[in-house]
Tab-separated table of C-alpha atoms and ligand atoms in Angstrom:
chain	number	residue	atom	x	y	z
A	1	MET	CA	26.867	5.570	3.035
A	2	SER	CA	25.395	1.657	3.284
A	3	VAL	CA	25.473	-0.634	1.201
A	4	LYS	CA	21.981	-1.309	0.239
A	5	LYS	CA	20.746	-5.087	-0.347
A	6	GLY	CA	18.903	-4.955	-3.854
A	7	ARG	CA	15.991	-3.098	-5.316
A	8	VAL	CA	12.402	-3.129	-3.475
A	9	PHE	CA	9.206	-2.300	-5.142
A	10	SER	CA	6.235	-1.942	-4.226
A	11	GLY	CA	2.476	-0.042	-5.160
A	12	ALA	CA	-0.707	1.104	-3.802
A	13	ARG	CA	-3.419	2.208	-5.264
A	14	PRO	CA	-4.595	5.882	-4.841
A	15	THR	CA	-6.902	5.801	-1.888
A	16	GLY	CA	-6.614	9.092	-0.851
A	17	ARG	CA	-6.116	9.565	2.953
A	18	GLN	CA	-4.512	6.465	4.550
A	19	HIS	CA	-5.822	5.052	7.598
A	20	ILE	CA	-4.529	2.986	11.047
A	21	GLY	CA	-4.672	0.143	9.113
A	22	ASN	CA	-2.635	1.460	5.446
A	23	TYR	CA	0.211	2.626	8.344
A	24	PHE	CA	0.543	-0.589	10.059
A	25	GLY	CA	-0.295	-2.891	6.810
A	26	ALA	CA	2.279	-1.097	4.887
A	27	ILE	CA	3.506	2.367	5.243
A	28	SER	CA	5.551	1.716	8.397
A	29	ASN	CA	6.574	-0.947	6.165
A	30	TYR	CA	7.704	0.823	3.818
A	31	VAL	CA	9.823	3.541	5.993
A	32	LYS	CA	11.929	0.599	7.831
A	33	LEU	CA	12.810	-1.101	4.570
A	34	GLN	CA	14.421	1.929	2.864
A	35	GLU	CA	17.524	1.971	5.376
A	36	GLN	CA	18.336	-1.751	3.683
A	37	TYR	CA	17.263	-1.501	0.199
A	38	GLU	CA	16.908	0.766	-2.801
A	39	CYS	CA	13.497	1.292	-2.471
A	40	VAL	CA	10.833	2.331	-5.676
A	41	TYR	CA	7.359	3.345	-4.183
A	42	CYS	CA	4.643	4.104	-6.935
A	43	ILE	CA	1.337	5.639	-6.541
A	44	VAL	CA	-0.455	3.011	-8.913
A	45	ASP	CA	-3.168	5.356	-10.339
A	46	LEU	CA	-3.479	3.776	-13.681
A	47	HIS	CA	-4.370	0.461	-12.169
A	48	ALA	CA	-7.377	3.105	-9.798
A	49	LEU	CA	-8.147	3.623	-13.570
A	50	THR	CA	-9.815	-0.666	-13.378
A	51	THR	CA	-12.516	0.089	-10.903
A	52	MET	CA	-13.144	3.842	-11.268
A	53	GLU	CA	-16.487	4.995	-12.022
A	54	THR	CA	-15.115	8.568	-12.244
A	55	THR	CA	-11.810	9.813	-12.449
A	56	GLN	CA	-12.678	13.482	-10.771
A	57	ASP	CA	-10.964	12.895	-7.436
A	58	LEU	CA	-7.846	10.940	-8.606
A	59	ALA	CA	-5.182	13.871	-8.216
A	60	LYS	CA	-6.997	14.677	-4.932
A	61	ASN	CA	-6.948	10.834	-3.650
A	62	THR	CA	-2.810	10.901	-4.881
A	63	LEU	CA	-1.562	14.049	-3.170
A	64	GLU	CA	-3.069	13.050	-0.317
A	65	MET	CA	-2.174	9.991	-0.028
A	66	ALA	CA	1.693	11.053	-1.027
A	67	TRP	CA	1.057	13.835	2.045
A	68	ASP	CA	0.570	10.910	4.467
A	69	TRP	CA	3.694	9.061	3.264
A	70	LEU	CA	6.029	11.573	2.886
A	71	SER	CA	4.404	12.510	6.758
A	72	ALA	CA	4.935	8.686	7.727
A	73	GLY	CA	8.486	9.335	7.046
A	74	ILE	CA	9.042	8.162	3.414
A	75	ASP	CA	12.076	10.066	2.262
A	76	PRO	CA	12.544	10.838	-1.386
A	77	GLN	CA	16.055	10.924	-0.772
A	78	LYS	CA	16.292	7.838	0.381
A	79	SER	CA	13.851	6.509	-2.185
A	80	ILE	CA	11.842	6.527	-5.396
A	81	ILE	CA	8.358	8.243	-5.146
A	82	PHE	CA	6.429	8.704	-7.958
A	83	VAL	CA	3.235	7.729	-9.584
A	84	GLN	CA	2.940	5.557	-12.161
A	85	SER	CA	0.911	6.925	-15.145
A	86	MET	CA	4.342	9.734	-15.159
A	87	VAL	CA	6.525	7.341	-16.204
A	88	ARG	CA	5.199	6.031	-19.640
A	89	GLN	CA	7.577	2.571	-20.428
A	90	VAL	CA	4.772	1.401	-17.982
A	91	THR	CA	2.680	1.137	-20.400
A	92	GLU	CA	4.428	-0.055	-23.409
A	93	LEU	CA	5.909	-3.106	-21.224
A	94	HIS	CA	2.592	-3.735	-20.469
A	95	THR	CA	1.562	-4.196	-24.361
A	96	ILE	CA	4.491	-5.862	-24.280
A	97	LEU	CA	4.142	-8.197	-21.834
A	98	SER	CA	0.265	-8.674	-22.662
A	99	MET	CA	1.704	-11.100	-25.748
A	100	VAL	CA	2.929	-13.615	-23.534
A	101	THR	CA	0.404	-14.043	-21.031
A	102	PRO	CA	-2.661	-16.564	-21.983
A	103	LEU	CA	-6.065	-15.319	-21.430
A	104	GLY	CA	-6.840	-17.930	-19.839
A	105	LYS	CA	-4.623	-17.669	-16.719
A	106	LEU	CA	-5.700	-14.673	-15.822
A	107	THR	CA	-9.261	-14.885	-16.212
A	108	ASP	CA	-8.868	-17.948	-13.845
A	109	LEU	CA	-6.718	-15.887	-11.732
A	110	PRO	CA	-9.386	-15.832	-7.945
A	111	THR	CA	-8.165	-12.532	-7.952
A	112	PHE	CA	-10.410	-11.925	-11.029
A	113	LYS	CA	-13.172	-14.141	-10.440
A	114	ASP	CA	-13.369	-10.842	-6.856
A	115	LYS	CA	-13.652	-8.310	-9.536
A	116	VAL	CA	-16.197	-10.146	-11.490
A	117	ARG	CA	-17.968	-10.501	-8.725
A	118	GLU	CA	-17.122	-6.649	-7.243
A	119	ASN	CA	-18.070	-4.702	-10.670
A	120	PRO	CA	-20.143	-7.327	-12.243
A	121	LYS	CA	-21.070	-3.717	-14.421
A	122	ASN	CA	-17.732	-3.262	-15.038
A	123	VAL	CA	-16.115	-5.951	-16.474
A	124	ASN	CA	-13.107	-4.347	-18.811
A	125	TYR	CA	-10.080	-4.954	-20.811
A	126	GLY	CA	-7.948	-3.329	-18.210
A	127	LEU	CA	-9.553	-5.559	-15.163
A	128	VAL	CA	-7.943	-8.604	-17.312
A	129	GLY	CA	-4.577	-7.287	-17.616
A	130	TYR	CA	-4.329	-5.938	-13.620
A	131	PRO	CA	-1.681	-8.178	-13.371
A	132	VAL	CA	0.274	-7.627	-16.318
A	133	LEU	CA	0.218	-4.153	-15.306
A	134	MET	CA	1.523	-5.275	-12.126
A	135	ALA	CA	4.041	-7.974	-13.662
A	136	ALA	CA	5.097	-4.222	-15.723
A	137	ASP	CA	5.660	-2.611	-12.740
A	138	ILE	CA	8.081	-4.783	-11.288
A	139	VAL	CA	9.705	-5.681	-13.979
A	140	LEU	CA	10.358	-2.123	-14.990
A	141	TYR	CA	12.461	-1.065	-12.587
A	142	ARG	CA	14.660	-4.459	-12.116
A	143	ALA	CA	13.024	-5.069	-8.825
A	144	ASP	CA	14.881	-7.908	-6.946
A	145	MET	CA	11.699	-8.729	-4.376
A	146	VAL	CA	8.154	-7.130	-3.939
A	147	PRO	CA	7.386	-7.266	0.148
A	148	VAL	CA	3.900	-9.090	0.372
A	149	GLY	CA	1.973	-11.122	2.773
A	150	VAL	CA	1.227	-14.371	2.483
A	151	ASP	CA	-2.626	-14.197	0.496
A	152	GLN	CA	-0.645	-11.677	-2.684
A	153	SER	CA	1.951	-13.811	-3.033
A	154	PRO	CA	0.368	-15.298	-6.173
A	155	HIS	CA	0.385	-11.976	-7.909
A	156	ILE	CA	4.175	-12.075	-7.522
A	157	GLU	CA	4.145	-15.708	-8.402
A	158	PHE	CA	2.551	-14.683	-11.638
A	159	THR	CA	4.957	-12.197	-12.491
A	160	ARG	CA	7.757	-14.635	-12.054
A	161	GLU	CA	5.599	-17.413	-14.395
A	162	THR	CA	5.497	-13.880	-16.675
A	163	VAL	CA	9.159	-13.228	-16.971
A	164	ARG	CA	9.989	-16.752	-18.045
A	165	SER	CA	7.850	-16.605	-21.005
A	166	PHE	CA	8.969	-13.496	-21.775
A	167	ASN	CA	13.067	-14.395	-21.621
A	168	TYR	CA	11.770	-17.930	-23.235
A	169	ARG	CA	9.641	-16.342	-25.718
A	170	TYR	CA	13.065	-13.763	-26.828
A	171	ASN	CA	15.691	-16.432	-25.849
A	172	THR	CA	17.135	-13.563	-23.662
A	173	ASN	CA	17.595	-13.254	-19.806
A	174	VAL	CA	16.740	-9.574	-19.826
A	175	LEU	CA	13.995	-9.106	-17.563
A	176	ILE	CA	14.540	-10.156	-13.783
A	177	GLU	CA	12.410	-12.441	-11.946
A	178	PRO	CA	11.363	-11.001	-8.658
A	179	LYS	CA	11.854	-12.600	-5.311
A	180	ILE	CA	8.741	-12.698	-2.867
A	181	LYS	CA	9.935	-11.027	0.672
A	182	LEU	CA	7.625	-12.299	2.365
A	183	THR	CA	6.423	-9.725	5.378
A	184	GLU	CA	3.995	-10.159	8.112
A	185	PHE	CA	1.512	-7.555	8.213
A	186	PRO	CA	-0.598	-7.122	11.707
A	187	LYS	CA	-4.210	-6.718	10.640
A	188	ILE	CA	-5.731	-3.874	11.920
A	189	MET	CA	-9.571	-4.619	12.552
A	190	GLY	CA	-12.133	-1.684	12.066
A	191	ILE	CA	-13.840	0.288	14.465
A	192	ASP	CA	-16.972	-2.494	14.383
A	193	GLY	CA	-14.487	-4.881	15.469
A	194	VAL	CA	-15.863	-7.558	12.785
A	195	ASN	CA	-14.005	-6.411	9.569
A	196	LYS	CA	-9.985	-5.812	8.240
A	197	MET	CA	-10.166	-2.050	9.033
A	198	SER	CA	-11.550	-0.282	5.356
A	199	LYS	CA	-12.284	3.096	3.970
A	200	SER	CA	-15.112	1.294	2.238
A	201	LEU	CA	-16.599	0.048	5.024
A	202	ASN	CA	-16.171	3.186	6.607
A	203	ASN	CA	-15.041	1.247	9.604
A	204	ASP	CA	-11.432	3.104	9.196
A	205	ILE	CA	-9.789	6.112	11.714
A	206	GLU	CA	-7.298	7.845	9.943
A	207	ILE	CA	-4.147	8.552	10.755
A	208	ALA	CA	-4.803	12.135	9.620
A	209	ALA	CA	-7.091	12.532	11.476
A	210	THR	CA	-7.952	15.275	13.684
A	211	ALA	CA	-7.205	14.495	17.499
A	212	GLU	CA	-11.210	15.443	17.385
A	213	GLU	CA	-12.032	13.148	15.102
A	214	THR	CA	-10.041	10.530	16.345
A	215	SER	CA	-11.487	10.590	19.632
A	216	ALA	CA	-14.916	10.229	18.201
A	217	LYS	CA	-14.255	7.269	16.474
A	218	VAL	CA	-12.859	5.649	19.471
A	219	MET	CA	-15.216	6.071	20.986
A	220	GLN	CA	-18.063	3.966	18.863
A	221	MET	CA	-15.585	1.222	18.824
A	222	VAL	CA	-17.748	-2.080	19.748
A	223	THR	CA	-16.084	-3.375	23.055
A	224	ASP	CA	-16.613	-6.436	24.646
A	225	PRO	CA	-20.566	-7.217	23.838
A	226	ALA	CA	-21.603	-9.384	26.461
A	227	ARG	CA	-20.354	-5.973	28.861
A	228	LEU	CA	-24.019	-4.406	28.797
A	229	ARG	CA	-23.011	-2.396	32.244
A	230	ARG	CA	-20.010	-0.848	34.335
A	231	SER	CA	-20.346	-2.835	36.394
A	232	ASP	CA	-19.900	-5.880	34.455
A	233	PRO	CA	-16.372	-7.728	34.218
A	234	GLY	CA	-14.911	-7.637	30.960
A	235	ASN	CA	-12.794	-9.626	28.555
A	236	PRO	CA	-10.325	-7.760	26.422
A	237	ASP	CA	-9.252	-10.249	25.075
A	238	VAL	CA	-12.048	-10.077	22.507
A	239	CYS	CA	-11.907	-6.460	22.209
A	240	ASN	CA	-10.609	-4.458	19.681
A	241	VAL	CA	-9.604	-1.312	22.050
A	242	PHE	CA	-7.736	-3.982	23.420
A	243	SER	CA	-5.357	-5.079	20.437
A	244	MET	CA	-5.414	-1.291	19.859
A	245	HIS	CA	-4.200	-0.579	23.846
A	246	LYS	CA	-1.477	-3.002	22.609
A	247	ILE	CA	-0.092	-1.090	19.885
A	248	PHE	CA	-0.676	2.532	21.170
A	249	SER	CA	-0.172	1.918	25.084
A	250	THR	CA	2.359	1.948	27.157
A	251	PRO	CA	2.999	-2.275	28.704
A	252	GLU	CA	2.234	-0.670	32.096
A	253	GLN	CA	-1.038	0.126	30.946
A	254	VAL	CA	-1.624	-2.250	28.506
A	255	GLU	CA	-1.519	-5.021	31.924
A	256	MET	CA	-3.653	-2.876	34.317
A	257	VAL	CA	-6.433	-2.619	31.248
A	258	ASN	CA	-5.988	-6.137	30.673
A	259	THR	CA	-6.574	-6.558	35.138
A	260	GLU	CA	-8.950	-3.944	35.263
A	261	CYS	CA	-11.644	-4.692	32.878
A	262	ARG	CA	-11.685	-8.621	33.714
A	263	ARG	CA	-12.839	-7.431	36.959
A	264	ALA	CA	-15.114	-4.306	36.261
A	265	GLY	CA	-12.193	-2.176	38.063
A	266	ILE	CA	-12.000	0.372	34.627
A	267	GLY	CA	-14.821	1.243	32.842
A	268	CYS	CA	-15.467	1.271	28.779
A	269	VAL	CA	-15.625	5.061	28.833
A	270	ASP	CA	-11.902	5.694	30.045
A	271	CYS	CA	-10.452	2.798	28.815
A	272	LYS	CA	-11.462	4.494	25.447
A	273	LYS	CA	-10.186	7.835	26.304
A	274	MET	CA	-7.163	6.729	27.378
A	275	MET	CA	-6.299	4.493	24.051
A	276	ALA	CA	-7.404	7.688	22.453
A	277	ALA	CA	-5.448	10.143	23.747
A	278	ASN	CA	-2.417	7.621	22.843
A	279	MET	CA	-3.058	7.180	20.071
A	280	ASN	CA	-3.315	10.887	19.384
A	281	ALA	CA	0.052	11.181	20.633
A	282	TYR	CA	1.997	8.788	18.630
A	283	PHE	CA	0.317	9.940	15.223
A	284	ALA	CA	0.866	13.803	16.337
A	285	PRO	CA	4.465	14.210	14.642
A	286	LEU	CA	3.258	12.543	11.872
A	287	ARG	CA	0.083	15.248	11.549
A	288	GLU	CA	1.754	17.820	12.638
A	289	LYS	CA	4.221	16.777	9.488
A	290	ARG	CA	2.007	16.740	7.259
A	291	ARG	CA	0.594	19.864	7.758
A	292	GLU	CA	3.134	21.155	6.415
A	293	TYR	CA	3.004	19.586	3.486
A	294	GLU	CA	-0.269	20.621	2.408
A	295	LYS	CA	0.607	24.389	3.119
A	296	ASP	CA	2.192	23.565	-0.692
A	297	PRO	CA	1.293	21.087	-2.657
A	298	SER	CA	2.906	22.178	-6.093
A	299	ALA	CA	5.712	20.869	-3.524
A	300	THR	CA	5.106	17.349	-3.267
A	301	TRP	CA	3.674	17.021	-7.652
A	302	ASP	CA	7.766	18.528	-8.222
A	303	MET	CA	8.105	16.077	-5.466
A	304	LEU	CA	6.795	12.971	-7.150
A	305	ARG	CA	7.836	14.226	-11.022
A	306	GLU	CA	11.355	14.883	-8.972
A	307	GLY	CA	11.096	10.665	-8.091
A	308	ALA	CA	9.117	10.184	-12.298
A	309	LYS	CA	12.005	11.177	-13.250
A	310	ARG	CA	14.699	9.094	-11.624
A	311	ALA	CA	12.215	5.612	-12.288
A	312	SER	CA	12.134	7.032	-16.107
A	313	VAL	CA	15.831	6.611	-15.890
A	314	LEU	CA	15.819	2.402	-14.809
A	315	ALA	CA	12.639	2.224	-16.612
A	316	GLU	CA	14.682	3.358	-20.082
A	317	GLU	CA	17.198	1.035	-19.579
A	318	THR	CA	15.106	-2.102	-18.925
A	319	MET	CA	13.099	-0.513	-22.257
A	320	VAL	CA	15.999	-0.561	-24.410
A	321	GLU	CA	17.178	-3.991	-23.988
A	322	VAL	CA	13.427	-5.216	-23.666
A	323	ARG	CA	12.806	-3.637	-27.351
A	324	LYS	CA	16.411	-5.018	-28.509
A	325	ALA	CA	15.573	-8.503	-27.117
A	326	VAL	CA	11.851	-8.140	-29.120
A	327	GLY	CA	13.210	-6.791	-32.218
A	328	LEU	CA	10.870	-3.678	-32.364
A	329	PRO	CA	12.010	-1.707	-34.999
A	330	SER	CA	12.228	1.728	-33.266
A	331	LEU	CA	15.513	0.424	-31.968
A	332	LEU	CA	16.677	0.487	-35.434
A	333	LYS	CA	18.664	3.226	-36.829
A	334	GLU	CA	17.611	4.698	-41.096
B	401	SF4	FE1	-12.344	-3.386	26.187
B	401	SF4	FE2	-11.208	-1.548	27.594
B	401	SF4	FE3	-14.013	-2.120	27.694
B	401	SF4	FE4	-12.661	-3.822	28.818
B	401	SF4	S1	-12.524	-1.934	29.460
B	401	SF4	S2	-14.407	-3.969	27.459
B	401	SF4	S3	-10.537	-3.396	27.443
B	401	SF4	S4	-12.953	-0.671	26.227
């Protein structure tokens, strides 16, 4: 068995069926990381509560997301995969870390201000404490590093500061400062060709969509806006279909589209059909695996509970030390 280089933690909110942007932005990286690191992957349902108006789809979205993760190759034998609320210690650590976090620091965070702008009618206490819960997630499992893009690195910096505050306040070194594992995530544009792919903008293509649904979405993709007729030459450099070709098509096909589009040798319909076929071929094995998982939802819940059991062992080890450092009477014997 190969020796792993350290522990990685990453969490994602249960947003249901995942799209191609999620796949290339996070999931495929999760799959790669588990070969080199001990990985802890968490579906953060408690985080999702901060902005949810109704929770009726929470369990369904959690399961759908787990199915996409598993069928993409996140392996419960190699990694710990679980649901945040299944490990109760995270809420305890969240409370304890709240005591070493100045309120002003939380309300000054740009992410908090963004959330307030997005949800002006629901600025709840949980929303303010979101980064503290995130810090609790990371340090509870003693993660050495967290894979993030440049724009998310302030969150990890916040966690590192929180760890320093805790360790200083309680004169301990119980909590570990996680390192930032800077990762470049390709920006996948939505079918509108203008915005990043996003479920809320309804410009996404789900990785588990059927071949027909995928082709229909690809046909809706915005192309070079200057190419009005089939006989007009196009510019692949401004066309999102071409960006997708670079991901899903062979180098020869990419070269052919690049050349033929510029001299109107290929029409957008044929170009899209080729790309959709390649996209469908790429995701076919994943979709087949997913259909197997879908046959037995209770097996997936069992697997997530099993992951939570393994995560709870790590969590409890940390919390015993944390309670001791804080001096909580819960550890005193009568
Ligand atoms: Fe885009 Fe292809 Fe149409 Fe060129 S031929 S504009 S690359 S869809």
